Tab-separated table of C-alpha atoms in Angstrom:
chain	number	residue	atom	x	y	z
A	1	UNK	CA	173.167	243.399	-76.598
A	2	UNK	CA	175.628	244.630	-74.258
A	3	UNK	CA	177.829	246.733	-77.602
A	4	UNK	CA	174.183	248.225	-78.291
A	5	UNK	CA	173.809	249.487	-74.629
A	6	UNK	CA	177.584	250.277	-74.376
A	7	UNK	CA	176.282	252.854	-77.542
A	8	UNK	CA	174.316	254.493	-74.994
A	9	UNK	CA	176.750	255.584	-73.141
A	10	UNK	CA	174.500	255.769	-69.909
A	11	UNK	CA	176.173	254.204	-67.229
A	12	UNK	CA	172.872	254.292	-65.201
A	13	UNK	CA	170.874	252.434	-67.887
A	14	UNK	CA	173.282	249.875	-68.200
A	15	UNK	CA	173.237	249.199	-64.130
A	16	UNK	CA	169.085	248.825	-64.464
A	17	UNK	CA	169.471	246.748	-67.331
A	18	UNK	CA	172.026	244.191	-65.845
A	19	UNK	CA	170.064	244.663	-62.029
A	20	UNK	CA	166.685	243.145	-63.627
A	21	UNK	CA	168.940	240.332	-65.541
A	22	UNK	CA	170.123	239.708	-61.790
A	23	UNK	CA	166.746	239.517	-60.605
A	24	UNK	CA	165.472	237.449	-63.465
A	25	UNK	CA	168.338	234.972	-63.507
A	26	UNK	CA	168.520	234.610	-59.831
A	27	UNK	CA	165.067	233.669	-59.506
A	28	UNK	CA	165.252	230.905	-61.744
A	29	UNK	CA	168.321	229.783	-59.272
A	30	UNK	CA	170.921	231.021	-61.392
A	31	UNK	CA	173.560	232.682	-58.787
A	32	UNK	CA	176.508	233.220	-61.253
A	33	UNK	CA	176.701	235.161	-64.427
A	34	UNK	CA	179.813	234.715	-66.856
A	35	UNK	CA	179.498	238.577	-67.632
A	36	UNK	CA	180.450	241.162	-68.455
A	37	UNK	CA	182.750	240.786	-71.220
A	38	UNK	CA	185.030	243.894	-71.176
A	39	UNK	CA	187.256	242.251	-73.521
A	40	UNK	CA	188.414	245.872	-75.721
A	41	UNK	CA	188.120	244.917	-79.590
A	42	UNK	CA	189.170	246.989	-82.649
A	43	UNK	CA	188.578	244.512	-85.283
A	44	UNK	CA	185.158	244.577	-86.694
A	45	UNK	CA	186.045	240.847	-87.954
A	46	UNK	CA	186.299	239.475	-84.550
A	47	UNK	CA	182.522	237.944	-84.067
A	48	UNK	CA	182.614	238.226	-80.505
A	49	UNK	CA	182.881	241.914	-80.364
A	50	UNK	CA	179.186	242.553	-79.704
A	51	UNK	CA	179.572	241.148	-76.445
A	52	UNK	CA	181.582	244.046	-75.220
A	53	UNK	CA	181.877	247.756	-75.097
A	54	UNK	CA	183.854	248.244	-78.105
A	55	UNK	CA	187.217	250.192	-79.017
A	56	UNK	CA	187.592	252.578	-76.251
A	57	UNK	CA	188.790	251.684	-72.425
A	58	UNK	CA	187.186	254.834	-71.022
A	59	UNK	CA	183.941	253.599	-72.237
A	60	UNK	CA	184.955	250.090	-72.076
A	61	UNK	CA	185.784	250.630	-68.069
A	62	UNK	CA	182.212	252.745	-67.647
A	63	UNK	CA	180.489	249.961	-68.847
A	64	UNK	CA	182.694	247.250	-66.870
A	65	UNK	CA	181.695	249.381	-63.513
A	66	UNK	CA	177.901	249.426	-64.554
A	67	UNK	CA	177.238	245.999	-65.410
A	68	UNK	CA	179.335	244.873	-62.263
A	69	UNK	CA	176.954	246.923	-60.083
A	70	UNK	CA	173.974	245.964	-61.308
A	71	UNK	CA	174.833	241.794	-61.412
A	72	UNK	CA	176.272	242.163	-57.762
A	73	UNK	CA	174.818	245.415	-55.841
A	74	UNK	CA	176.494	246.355	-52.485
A	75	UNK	CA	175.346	242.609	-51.268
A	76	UNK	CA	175.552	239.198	-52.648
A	77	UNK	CA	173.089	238.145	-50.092
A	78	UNK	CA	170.223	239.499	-51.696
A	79	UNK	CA	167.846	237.350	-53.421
A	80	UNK	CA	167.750	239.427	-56.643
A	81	UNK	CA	171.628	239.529	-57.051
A	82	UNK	CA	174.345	237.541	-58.813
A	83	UNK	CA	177.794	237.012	-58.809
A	84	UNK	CA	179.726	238.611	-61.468
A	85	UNK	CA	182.664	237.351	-63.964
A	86	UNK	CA	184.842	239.444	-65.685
A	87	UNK	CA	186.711	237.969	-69.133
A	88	UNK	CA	188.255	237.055	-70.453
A	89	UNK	CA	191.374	237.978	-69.088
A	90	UNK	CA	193.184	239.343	-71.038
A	91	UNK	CA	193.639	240.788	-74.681
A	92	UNK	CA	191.122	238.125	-75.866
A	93	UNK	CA	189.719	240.795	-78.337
A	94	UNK	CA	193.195	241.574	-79.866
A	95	UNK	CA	193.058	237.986	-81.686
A	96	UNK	CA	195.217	238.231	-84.995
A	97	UNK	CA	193.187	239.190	-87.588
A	98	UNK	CA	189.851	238.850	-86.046
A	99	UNK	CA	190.168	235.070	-85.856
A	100	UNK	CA	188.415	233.999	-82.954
A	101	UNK	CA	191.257	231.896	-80.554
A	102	UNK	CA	193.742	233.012	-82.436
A	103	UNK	CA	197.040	234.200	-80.723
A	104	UNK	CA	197.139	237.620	-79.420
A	105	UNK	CA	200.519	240.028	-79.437
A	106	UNK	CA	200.591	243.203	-77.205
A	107	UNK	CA	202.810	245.722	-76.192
A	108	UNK	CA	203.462	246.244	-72.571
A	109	UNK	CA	202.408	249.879	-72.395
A	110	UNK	CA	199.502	249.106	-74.887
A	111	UNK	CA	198.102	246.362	-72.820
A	112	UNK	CA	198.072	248.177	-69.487
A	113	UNK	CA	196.542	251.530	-71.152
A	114	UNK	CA	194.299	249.907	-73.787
A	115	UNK	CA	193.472	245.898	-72.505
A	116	UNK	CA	193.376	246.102	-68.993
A	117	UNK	CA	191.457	249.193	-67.656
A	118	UNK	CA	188.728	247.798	-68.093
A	119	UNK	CA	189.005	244.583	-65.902
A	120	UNK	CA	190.064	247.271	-63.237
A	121	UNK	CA	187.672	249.111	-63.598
A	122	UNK	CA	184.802	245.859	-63.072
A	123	UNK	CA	187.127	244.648	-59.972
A	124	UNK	CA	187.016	247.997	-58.240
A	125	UNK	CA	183.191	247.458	-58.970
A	126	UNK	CA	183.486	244.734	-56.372
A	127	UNK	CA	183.427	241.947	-59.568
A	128	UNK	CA	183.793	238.482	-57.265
A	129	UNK	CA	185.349	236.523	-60.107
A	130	UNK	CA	187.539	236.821	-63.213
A	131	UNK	CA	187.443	234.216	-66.359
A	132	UNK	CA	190.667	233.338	-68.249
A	133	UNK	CA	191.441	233.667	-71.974
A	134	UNK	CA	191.260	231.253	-74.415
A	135	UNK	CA	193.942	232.926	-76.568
A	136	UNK	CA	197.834	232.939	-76.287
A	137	UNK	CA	199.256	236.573	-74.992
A	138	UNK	CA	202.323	236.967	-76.176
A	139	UNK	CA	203.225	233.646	-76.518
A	140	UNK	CA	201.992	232.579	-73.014
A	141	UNK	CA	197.993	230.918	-72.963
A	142	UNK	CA	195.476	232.802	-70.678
A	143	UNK	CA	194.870	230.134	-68.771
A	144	UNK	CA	198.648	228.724	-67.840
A	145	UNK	CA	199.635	233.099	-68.410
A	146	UNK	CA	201.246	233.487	-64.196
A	147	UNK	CA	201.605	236.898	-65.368
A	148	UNK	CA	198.296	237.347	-65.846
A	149	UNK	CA	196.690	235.817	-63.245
A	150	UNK	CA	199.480	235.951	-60.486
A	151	UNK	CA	201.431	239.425	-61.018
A	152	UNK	CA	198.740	241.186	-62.359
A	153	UNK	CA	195.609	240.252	-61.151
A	154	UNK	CA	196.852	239.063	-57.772
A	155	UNK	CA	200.130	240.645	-56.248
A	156	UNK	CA	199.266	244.238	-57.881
A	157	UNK	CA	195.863	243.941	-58.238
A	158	UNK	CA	194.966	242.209	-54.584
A	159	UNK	CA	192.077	240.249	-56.349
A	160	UNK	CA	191.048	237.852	-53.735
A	161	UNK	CA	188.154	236.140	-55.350
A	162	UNK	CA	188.659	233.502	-57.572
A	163	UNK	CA	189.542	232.827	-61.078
A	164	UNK	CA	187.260	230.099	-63.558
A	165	UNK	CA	189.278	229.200	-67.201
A	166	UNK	CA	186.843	229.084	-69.985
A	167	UNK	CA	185.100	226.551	-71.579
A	168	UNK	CA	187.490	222.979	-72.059
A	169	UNK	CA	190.426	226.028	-71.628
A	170	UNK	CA	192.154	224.340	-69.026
A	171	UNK	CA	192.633	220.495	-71.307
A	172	UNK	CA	193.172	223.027	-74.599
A	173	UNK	CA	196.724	223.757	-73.009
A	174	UNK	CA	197.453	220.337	-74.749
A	175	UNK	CA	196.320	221.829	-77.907
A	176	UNK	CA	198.397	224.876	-77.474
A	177	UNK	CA	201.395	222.724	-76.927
A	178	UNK	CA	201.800	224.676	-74.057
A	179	UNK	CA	201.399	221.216	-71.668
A	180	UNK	CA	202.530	218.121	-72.410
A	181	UNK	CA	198.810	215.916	-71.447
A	182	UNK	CA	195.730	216.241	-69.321
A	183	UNK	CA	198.245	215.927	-65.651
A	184	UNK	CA	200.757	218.530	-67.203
A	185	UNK	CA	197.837	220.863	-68.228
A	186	UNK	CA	196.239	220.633	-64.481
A	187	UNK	CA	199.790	221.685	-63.042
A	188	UNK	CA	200.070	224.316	-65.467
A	189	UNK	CA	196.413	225.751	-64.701
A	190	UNK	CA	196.577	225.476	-61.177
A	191	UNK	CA	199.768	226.676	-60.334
A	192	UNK	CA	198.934	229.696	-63.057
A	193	UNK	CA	196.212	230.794	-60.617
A	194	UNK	CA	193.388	228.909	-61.668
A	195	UNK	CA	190.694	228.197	-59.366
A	196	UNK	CA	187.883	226.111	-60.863
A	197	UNK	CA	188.622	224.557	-64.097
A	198	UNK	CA	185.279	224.733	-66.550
A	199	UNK	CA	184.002	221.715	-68.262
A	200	UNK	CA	186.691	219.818	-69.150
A	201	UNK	CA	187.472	217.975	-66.073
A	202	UNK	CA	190.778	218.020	-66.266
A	203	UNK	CA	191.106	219.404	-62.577
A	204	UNK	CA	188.353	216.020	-61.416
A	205	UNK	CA	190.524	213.505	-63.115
A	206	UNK	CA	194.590	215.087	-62.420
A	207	UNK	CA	194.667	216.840	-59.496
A	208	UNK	CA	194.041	214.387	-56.867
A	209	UNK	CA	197.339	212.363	-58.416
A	210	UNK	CA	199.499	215.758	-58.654
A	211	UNK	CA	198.678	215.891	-54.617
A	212	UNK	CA	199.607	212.551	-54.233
A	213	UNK	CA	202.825	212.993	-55.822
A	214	UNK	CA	203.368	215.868	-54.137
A	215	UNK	CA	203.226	218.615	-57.425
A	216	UNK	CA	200.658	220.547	-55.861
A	217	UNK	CA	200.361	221.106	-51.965
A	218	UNK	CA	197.140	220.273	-50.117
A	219	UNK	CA	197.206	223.787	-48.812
A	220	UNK	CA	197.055	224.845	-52.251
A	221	UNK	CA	193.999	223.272	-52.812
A	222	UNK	CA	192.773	224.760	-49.524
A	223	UNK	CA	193.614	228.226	-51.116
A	224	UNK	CA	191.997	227.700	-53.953
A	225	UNK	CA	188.879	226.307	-52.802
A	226	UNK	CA	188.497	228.985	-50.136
A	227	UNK	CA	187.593	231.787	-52.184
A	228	UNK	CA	185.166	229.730	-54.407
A	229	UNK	CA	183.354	228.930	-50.807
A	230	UNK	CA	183.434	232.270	-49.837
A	231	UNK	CA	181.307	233.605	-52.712
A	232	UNK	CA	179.181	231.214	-51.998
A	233	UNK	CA	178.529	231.864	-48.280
A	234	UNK	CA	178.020	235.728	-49.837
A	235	UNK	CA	175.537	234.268	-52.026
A	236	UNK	CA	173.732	232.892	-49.594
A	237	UNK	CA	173.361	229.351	-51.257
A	238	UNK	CA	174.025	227.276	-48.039
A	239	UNK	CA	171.440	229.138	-46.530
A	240	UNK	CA	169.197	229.299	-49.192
A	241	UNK	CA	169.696	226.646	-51.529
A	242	UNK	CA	166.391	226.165	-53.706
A	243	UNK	CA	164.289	228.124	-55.721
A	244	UNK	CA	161.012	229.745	-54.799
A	245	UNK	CA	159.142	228.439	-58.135
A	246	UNK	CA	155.805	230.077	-57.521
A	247	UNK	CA	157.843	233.571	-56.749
A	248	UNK	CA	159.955	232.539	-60.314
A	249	UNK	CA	157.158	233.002	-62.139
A	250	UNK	CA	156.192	236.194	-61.184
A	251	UNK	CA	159.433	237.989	-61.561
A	252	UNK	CA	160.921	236.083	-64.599
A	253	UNK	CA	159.430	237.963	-67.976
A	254	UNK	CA	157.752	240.754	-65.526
A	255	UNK	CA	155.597	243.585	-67.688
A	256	UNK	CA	157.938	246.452	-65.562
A	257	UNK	CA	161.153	244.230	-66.980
């Protein structure tokens, strides 16, 4: 449990520990982990906490840099590696009053000393992608939050991987009566900085019309796509696309693991 190991406060630990889910989890053909969660929580309420590293960015970014090293290494190639995700970006453990989705409000200064360290931390770890919040931040959803994903993450930051939403995140803008249907909530997303859109299809079924009608650009969509592709030439998938099943079953539930 990644709070429990986060308790240990042994950065080398936590890389093993992560390194032998990467070898476990790749050999069963599983190239992409939605981990870690660096999400910083102070409300014991919140039932998502144990996924993190707790209260404190100076832990929470020690742990962010371990688990990132151990899912990824220093090469995606490698049979025993996968890619990383850090999320959920960001202030998705500030939820008022512990309610899970609920809105989050931060201060500027608190949510670049307290919030954010941590997904720094796991992107200067080499972390290849970066999942958006469920949550409103200030008013603004995680996954429609150009702030976020754009100024932030992108133009100060110089992430140039790629960004997945959550879960049905990307359609839930209708809920959040932040868009105004499924084609509004695509724009939205997309323009945001959203690269793959999880689950919900909402991407499959809109974007092709947005192009048409000239919302989105095609070389948008080439931008998009590009870094998805990339991470997956790193990976290695094109050249090595199935699983060794007779190799699975000697490193999946290994005695030394």
């Amino acid at each position: 449990m990644p709070l429990a190991l986060a308790a240990s406060w042994d950065a080398s630990l936590i890389e093993r520990v992560q390194s032998i889910a990467a070898r476990e989890a790749r050999a069963a053909g599983i190239a992409w982990t939605f981990a870690p969660m660096v999400d910083i929580a102070r409300d014991p309420r919140w039932g998502r906490m144990i996924e993190g590293a707790g209260e404190d960015p100076f832990l929470g970014s020690m742990v962010a840099r371990a688990q990132v090293r151990g899912f990824q290494g220093d090469d995606l190639s490698q049979p025993d590696r996968v890619l990383a995700c850090a999320k959920h970006f960001a202030g998705y453990g500030a939820a008022t009053g512990g309610r899970d989705y609920d809105s989050a409000y931060i201060a500027e200064n608190e949510l670049y000393n307290v919030y954010l360290p941590p997904f720094k931390a796991a992107l200067d770890a080499g972390a290849g992608t970066f999942m958006s919040a469920y949550m409103d931040l200030n008013d603004v959803p995680g996954t429609g939050n150009s702030f976020l994903l754009q100024d932030v993450l992108r133009k100060t930051w110089k992430f140039s991987g790629f960004v997945v939403s959550d879960a049905f995140s990307v359609a839930d803008l209708v809920t959040h009566g932040y868009a105004r249907d499924a084609s509004d909530a695509a724009f939205r997303a997309f323009t945001a900085g959203v690269n793959m859109d999880m689950a919900s299809n909402t991407y499959m079924d809109k974007i092709g019309a947005l192009v048409k009608g000239n919302r989105i650009s095609e070389r948008a969509i080439d931008e998009a796509v590009r870094p998805i592709l990339t991470a997956k030439f790193q990976l290695g998938l094109f050249e090595r696309p199935y699983v060794n099943e007779a190799q699975a079953k000697k490193i999946i539930g290994a005695p030394e693991h």
